[in-house]
Coordinates of C-alpha atoms in Angstrom, one line a residue:
M10 CA 0.0 0.0 0.0
D11 CA 1.1 3.6 -0.7
N12 CA 3.4 4.9 2.0
E13 CA 1.5 8.1 2.2
L14 CA -1.5 6.2 3.5
K15 CA 0.5 4.5 6.2
D16 CA 2.1 7.8 7.3
L17 CA -1.2 9.7 7.1
T18 CA 0.7 12.6 5.7
L19 CA -2.4 14.0 4.0
L20 CA -4.5 14.0 7.1
Q21 CA -3.2 17.3 8.5
F22 CA -5.0 20.4 9.9
S23 CA -4.7 22.9 12.7
E24 CA -6.9 24.2 15.5
A25 CA -7.2 27.5 13.6
D26 CA -8.8 25.8 10.6
P27 CA -12.5 26.4 9.9
I28 CA -14.9 23.8 11.2
T29 CA -18.4 22.9 10.0
L30 CA -20.9 20.5 11.4
A31 CA -23.0 18.7 8.8
V32 CA -26.0 16.6 9.8
G33 CA -28.0 14.3 7.6
W34 CA -31.3 12.3 7.6
T35 CA -33.3 10.2 5.2
V36 CA -36.2 11.4 3.1
G37 CA -37.8 8.4 1.5
K38 CA -34.8 6.5 -0.1
N39 CA -32.7 9.6 -0.3
T40 CA -30.4 11.6 2.1
K41 CA -30.7 15.3 2.9
V42 CA -27.6 17.1 4.4
R43 CA -27.6 20.5 6.1
Q44 CA -25.1 22.4 8.3
I45 CA -25.6 23.7 11.8
M46 CA -23.8 26.7 13.1
L47 CA -21.4 26.1 16.0
G48 CA -20.3 28.1 19.0
E49 CA -16.6 28.4 19.9
D50 CA -16.8 25.9 22.8
V51 CA -18.6 23.2 20.7
S52 CA -16.1 23.8 17.9
A53 CA -13.2 23.2 20.2
A54 CA -14.8 20.0 21.5
F55 CA -15.3 18.7 18.0
M56 CA -11.7 19.7 17.0
S57 CA -10.5 17.5 20.0
V58 CA -12.6 14.6 18.7
A59 CA -11.0 14.9 15.3
M60 CA -7.4 15.2 16.7
R61 CA -8.0 12.1 18.9
T62 CA -9.2 10.2 15.8
V63 CA -6.0 11.1 13.9
D64 CA -3.9 9.9 16.9
D65 CA -5.9 6.7 16.9
L66 CA -5.3 6.1 13.2
G67 CA -1.6 6.8 13.7
Q68 CA -1.5 3.9 16.2
R69 CA -3.1 1.5 13.7
E70 CA -1.9 -0.2 10.5
A71 CA -3.5 0.6 7.2
A72 CA -5.0 -2.2 5.1
E73 CA -6.7 -2.0 1.7
W74 CA -10.5 -2.3 1.9
T75 CA -12.1 -5.4 0.3
P76 CA -15.6 -6.7 0.8
D77 CA -14.1 -9.5 3.0
A78 CA -11.4 -7.5 4.7
D79 CA -10.7 -8.2 8.4
L80 CA -10.9 -5.0 10.5
T81 CA -9.4 -5.3 13.9
P82 CA -8.7 -2.8 16.7
E83 CA -5.1 -2.6 15.4
T84 CA -6.0 -1.7 11.8
Y85 CA -8.0 0.7 9.7
L86 CA -9.2 0.1 6.1
V87 CA -8.5 2.4 3.2
L88 CA -10.5 2.9 0.0
R89 CA -10.3 5.5 -2.7
A90 CA -13.3 7.8 -2.3
D91 CA -14.2 7.6 -6.0
E92 CA -14.7 3.8 -5.6
V93 CA -17.4 3.8 -3.0
G94 CA -20.2 3.7 -5.6
D95 CA -23.4 5.7 -6.1
A96 CA -25.1 5.2 -2.7
P97 CA -26.3 7.0 -0.8
T98 CA -28.3 9.2 -3.2
L99 CA -29.1 12.7 -2.2
T100 CA -32.3 14.7 -2.3
S101 CA -32.9 16.8 -5.4
D102 CA -32.2 20.1 -3.6
H103 CA -28.5 19.3 -3.6
D104 CA -26.1 20.2 -6.4
H105 CA -26.9 18.0 -9.3
G106 CA -24.1 15.5 -10.0
K107 CA -22.4 15.8 -6.6
S108 CA -21.9 12.6 -4.7
F109 CA -22.5 12.2 -0.9
L110 CA -18.8 12.5 -0.1
N111 CA -18.4 15.5 -2.5
V112 CA -21.1 17.3 -0.6
L113 CA -19.5 16.6 2.8
A114 CA -16.1 17.8 1.5
E115 CA -17.8 21.1 0.7
A116 CA -19.9 21.3 3.9
E117 CA -19.4 25.0 4.2
R118 CA -21.6 25.4 1.1
L119 CA -24.5 23.5 2.6
E120 CA -27.7 25.3 3.5
A121 CA -27.8 26.1 7.3
I122 CA -30.7 24.8 9.3
N123 CA -32.1 26.0 12.6
P124 CA -31.7 23.1 15.1
R125 CA -35.3 23.4 16.0
H126 CA -36.3 22.4 12.5
L127 CA -34.3 19.1 12.5
P128 CA -36.5 16.0 12.4
T129 CA -36.2 14.6 15.9
G130 CA -36.1 10.9 15.2
D131 CA -34.6 10.6 11.7
V132 CA -31.2 12.2 11.9
S133 CA -28.9 9.4 10.9
F134 CA -25.4 10.9 11.0
Y135 CA -23.3 13.9 11.5
A136 CA -19.9 14.9 10.1
I137 CA -17.2 17.2 11.6
V138 CA -15.6 18.9 8.6
I139 CA -12.3 20.7 9.2
G140 CA -9.9 22.6 7.0
K141 CA -9.8 25.3 4.3
P142 CA -12.1 24.9 1.3
G143 CA -10.6 22.5 -1.2
A144 CA -8.7 20.6 1.4
R145 CA -11.3 19.7 4.0
K146 CA -11.3 16.5 6.1
A147 CA -14.6 14.9 7.2
F148 CA -15.0 12.9 10.4
I149 CA -18.2 11.0 10.0
R150 CA -20.2 9.4 12.8
R151 CA -23.3 7.4 12.1
S152 CA -25.4 8.3 15.1
N153 CA -28.5 10.3 15.9
P154 CA -27.5 13.1 18.4
R155 CA -31.2 13.5 19.3
R156 CA -31.9 9.8 20.0
G157 CA -33.6 9.4 23.3
L158 CA -34.4 13.1 23.6
K159 CA -38.1 12.7 23.1
R160 CA -40.9 15.2 23.4
G161 CA -42.9 15.1 26.7
R162 CA -39.8 14.7 28.8
I163 CA -38.4 17.4 31.1
Y164 CA -34.7 18.3 30.7
S165 CA -33.0 20.5 33.2
T166 CA -29.5 21.8 34.2
L167 CA -28.2 20.6 37.5
G168 CA -27.2 23.6 39.7
D169 CA -28.3 25.1 43.0
S170 CA -31.8 24.7 41.6
L171 CA -33.1 22.9 38.6
Q172 CA -33.7 25.0 35.5
R173 CA -35.7 23.7 32.7
V174 CA -33.9 23.5 29.3
E175 CA -36.2 24.8 26.5
D176 CA -33.7 24.8 23.6
P177 CA -33.1 21.6 21.4
I178 CA -30.6 19.2 23.0
F179 CA -28.0 17.3 21.1
A180 CA -25.8 14.5 22.6
F181 CA -22.6 13.8 20.7
D182 CA -19.8 11.3 21.6
D183 CA -16.1 10.9 21.0
W184 CA -16.4 8.2 18.3
V185 CA -15.7 8.5 14.6
D186 CA -16.6 5.7 12.1
L187 CA -15.2 7.1 8.8
V188 CA -12.7 9.7 7.8
L189 CA -12.7 11.4 4.4
D190 CA -9.3 12.8 3.5
G191 CA -9.1 14.1 -0.1
P192 CA -9.1 11.1 -2.4
Y193 CA -9.1 8.5 0.4
L194 CA -11.7 7.2 2.8
Y195 CA -10.4 5.7 6.1
I196 CA -12.8 3.1 7.6
L197 CA -13.0 2.4 11.3
S198 CA -16.3 0.5 11.2
Q199 CA -17.2 -2.0 8.4
T200 CA -20.8 -1.9 9.7
V201 CA -21.1 1.8 9.2
F202 CA -19.3 1.7 5.9
A203 CA -21.8 -0.9 4.7
A204 CA -24.8 1.1 6.0
F205 CA -23.7 4.1 4.0
F206 CA -22.4 2.7 0.8
R207 CA -23.3 -1.0 0.4
D208 CA -27.0 -0.6 -0.5
Q209 CA -28.0 -4.1 -1.6
E210 CA -30.2 -2.7 -4.4
T211 CA -27.3 -0.7 -5.8
L212 CA -24.9 -3.7 -5.5
A213 CA -27.4 -6.0 -7.3
K214 CA -27.1 -3.8 -10.4
K215 CA -23.4 -4.5 -10.5
I216 CA -23.7 -8.3 -10.6
P217 CA -23.8 -8.6 -14.4
E218 CA -20.7 -6.4 -14.7
W219 CA -18.8 -8.5 -12.1
I220 CA -19.8 -11.7 -13.9
D221 CA -18.5 -10.2 -17.2
Q222 CA -15.2 -9.4 -15.4
L223 CA -15.0 -12.9 -14.0
T224 CA -15.5 -14.4 -17.4
N225 CA -12.5 -12.5 -18.7
H226 CA -10.3 -14.9 -16.6
V227 CA -12.4 -17.9 -15.9
P228 CA -14.5 -19.1 -18.9
L229 CA -18.1 -19.7 -18.0
A230 CA -20.7 -21.7 -19.8
D231 CA -23.7 -19.6 -20.7
S232 CA -25.9 -21.5 -18.3
S233 CA -23.4 -20.9 -15.5
R234 CA -23.6 -17.1 -15.9
D235 CA -27.4 -17.3 -15.3
V236 CA -26.9 -19.7 -12.4
I237 CA -24.3 -17.5 -10.7
R238 CA -26.4 -14.3 -11.2
G239 CA -29.5 -15.9 -9.7
K240 CA -27.7 -17.4 -6.7
V241 CA -25.6 -14.3 -5.9
S242 CA -28.6 -12.0 -6.2
R243 CA -30.3 -13.7 -3.3
D244 CA -27.2 -14.0 -1.0
S245 CA -25.3 -10.9 0.2
R246 CA -22.4 -13.0 1.4
L247 CA -21.9 -14.5 -2.1
K248 CA -22.3 -11.0 -3.6
A249 CA -19.4 -9.9 -1.4
R250 CA -17.4 -12.9 -2.5
L251 CA -18.0 -12.2 -6.2
E252 CA -17.0 -8.5 -5.8
A253 CA -13.9 -9.4 -3.8
I254 CA -12.8 -11.8 -6.6
V255 CA -13.0 -9.2 -9.4
R256 CA -11.5 -6.4 -7.2
R257 CA -8.4 -8.5 -6.5
G258 CA -7.8 -9.3 -10.2
H259 CA -5.7 -12.3 -9.1
L260 CA -7.2 -14.8 -11.6
G261 CA -5.4 -13.3 -14.6
E262 CA -2.4 -15.5 -14.0
V263 CA -4.4 -18.6 -13.1
T264 CA -4.2 -21.3 -15.8
A265 CA -6.9 -24.0 -16.5
E266 CA -4.5 -26.6 -15.0
T267 CA -4.0 -24.6 -11.9
L268 CA -7.7 -24.2 -11.4
R269 CA -8.3 -28.0 -11.9
R270 CA -5.6 -28.8 -9.4
A271 CA -7.0 -26.3 -6.9
M272 CA -10.4 -28.0 -7.2
E273 CA -8.9 -31.4 -6.5
D274 CA -7.0 -30.1 -3.5
N275 CA -10.2 -28.8 -2.0
E276 CA -12.3 -31.9 -2.7
L277 CA -14.2 -30.5 -5.6
D278 CA -14.8 -32.5 -8.8
P279 CA -13.2 -30.8 -11.8
D280 CA -14.5 -33.4 -14.2
R281 CA -18.1 -32.3 -13.3
L282 CA -17.4 -28.6 -12.8
L283 CA -15.4 -28.1 -16.0
D284 CA -16.6 -29.1 -19.5
E285 CA -14.3 -30.3 -22.3
S286 CA -13.5 -26.7 -23.3
G287 CA -12.5 -25.8 -19.7
N288 CA -15.7 -23.7 -19.1
L289 CA -17.1 -23.7 -15.6
T290 CA -20.4 -25.6 -15.7
L291 CA -22.3 -25.0 -12.5
E292 CA -25.5 -26.0 -10.8
E293 CA -27.0 -23.7 -8.2
D294 CA -25.6 -25.7 -5.3
D295 CA -22.1 -25.4 -6.7
V296 CA -21.9 -21.6 -6.7
P297 CA -21.0 -21.0 -3.0
Q298 CA -18.1 -23.5 -3.0
V299 CA -16.7 -22.4 -6.4
L300 CA -16.8 -18.7 -5.4
Y301 CA -15.1 -19.6 -2.1
L302 CA -12.5 -21.4 -4.1
L303 CA -11.9 -18.6 -6.6
N304 CA -11.6 -16.1 -3.7
E305 CA -9.1 -18.4 -2.0
D306 CA -11.3 -18.8 1.1
L307 CA -10.8 -22.6 1.3
F308 CA -7.7 -23.9 3.0
T309 CA -6.4 -26.9 4.8
G310 CA -5.0 -26.8 8.4
S311 CA -1.3 -27.4 8.2
L312 CA -1.3 -29.6 11.4
T313 CA -4.5 -31.7 11.1
K314 CA -5.2 -31.4 7.4
T315 CA -8.7 -30.4 8.2
G316 CA -10.5 -28.3 5.6
F317 CA -11.7 -24.8 6.6
R318 CA -13.4 -21.8 5.0
A319 CA -12.4 -18.2 5.9
D320 CA -15.2 -15.6 6.0
R321 CA -12.7 -12.8 6.7
K322 CA -9.0 -12.6 5.9
A323 CA -6.1 -10.3 5.8
A324 CA -3.0 -10.7 3.5
R325 CA 0.2 -11.6 5.3

């Protein structure tokens, strides 16, 4: 991986840099994003959250994002921002053609909203955006700062006497799930990344393209293309496997003989799965095992020779 990612040299800002708070919520199937004005003390608190996040990233090791990447407390995942896909889609009142991440990177241009006008239960995320225009960093947290603060409850400050709080209340924490830094997205939560960018309806539209890319390296019988498409469309785990295979691009150097030998090593029957021309000929029940094989998820324990399947993995 690029050294500049490991060193986080791009993720730099100072306490004097401008800071913007963006908040977003869903409207139907789309996302609306607005900015909220900040006071100096709240700005300082958010700046501290961002700086602690940068320190945390500096203690971790960078790893390339893949659909089956293993994210541990010692690592963070990196993906180019232009590879996240089309989700989430924005409401029509945003600049036409701008992606979700583009809009966050230009949060200072967002329409400001009075906190009293925010939907109480539907705010789904907020982003602390820091830096000068054109070089802003977004620290994204998938959380509703108004969750639990329901109408009908009485909130007060605790002093010599209780004073009722009439203004809207927001509750933020110190956690950050994603960091947008120029061309790169740093991922600290696979769950949150999936919630934002791995919309299953959007991914389903990519399946024919992924099968075409797979066919470039592993010949498929026409019937097998349809079988794979049908099976993968109904199983999100297989969808992730298929995407991981084409993203790695490792099959370009795999010969028909290597594939046949790998099948035999993993107790699959190449005489049944490959026709006379070397095309994969699959029934529906064959799809999971063959995709696991092509993604190198099947392995044998070196001590007991027991066969295993890896659902998550990291390169050594």
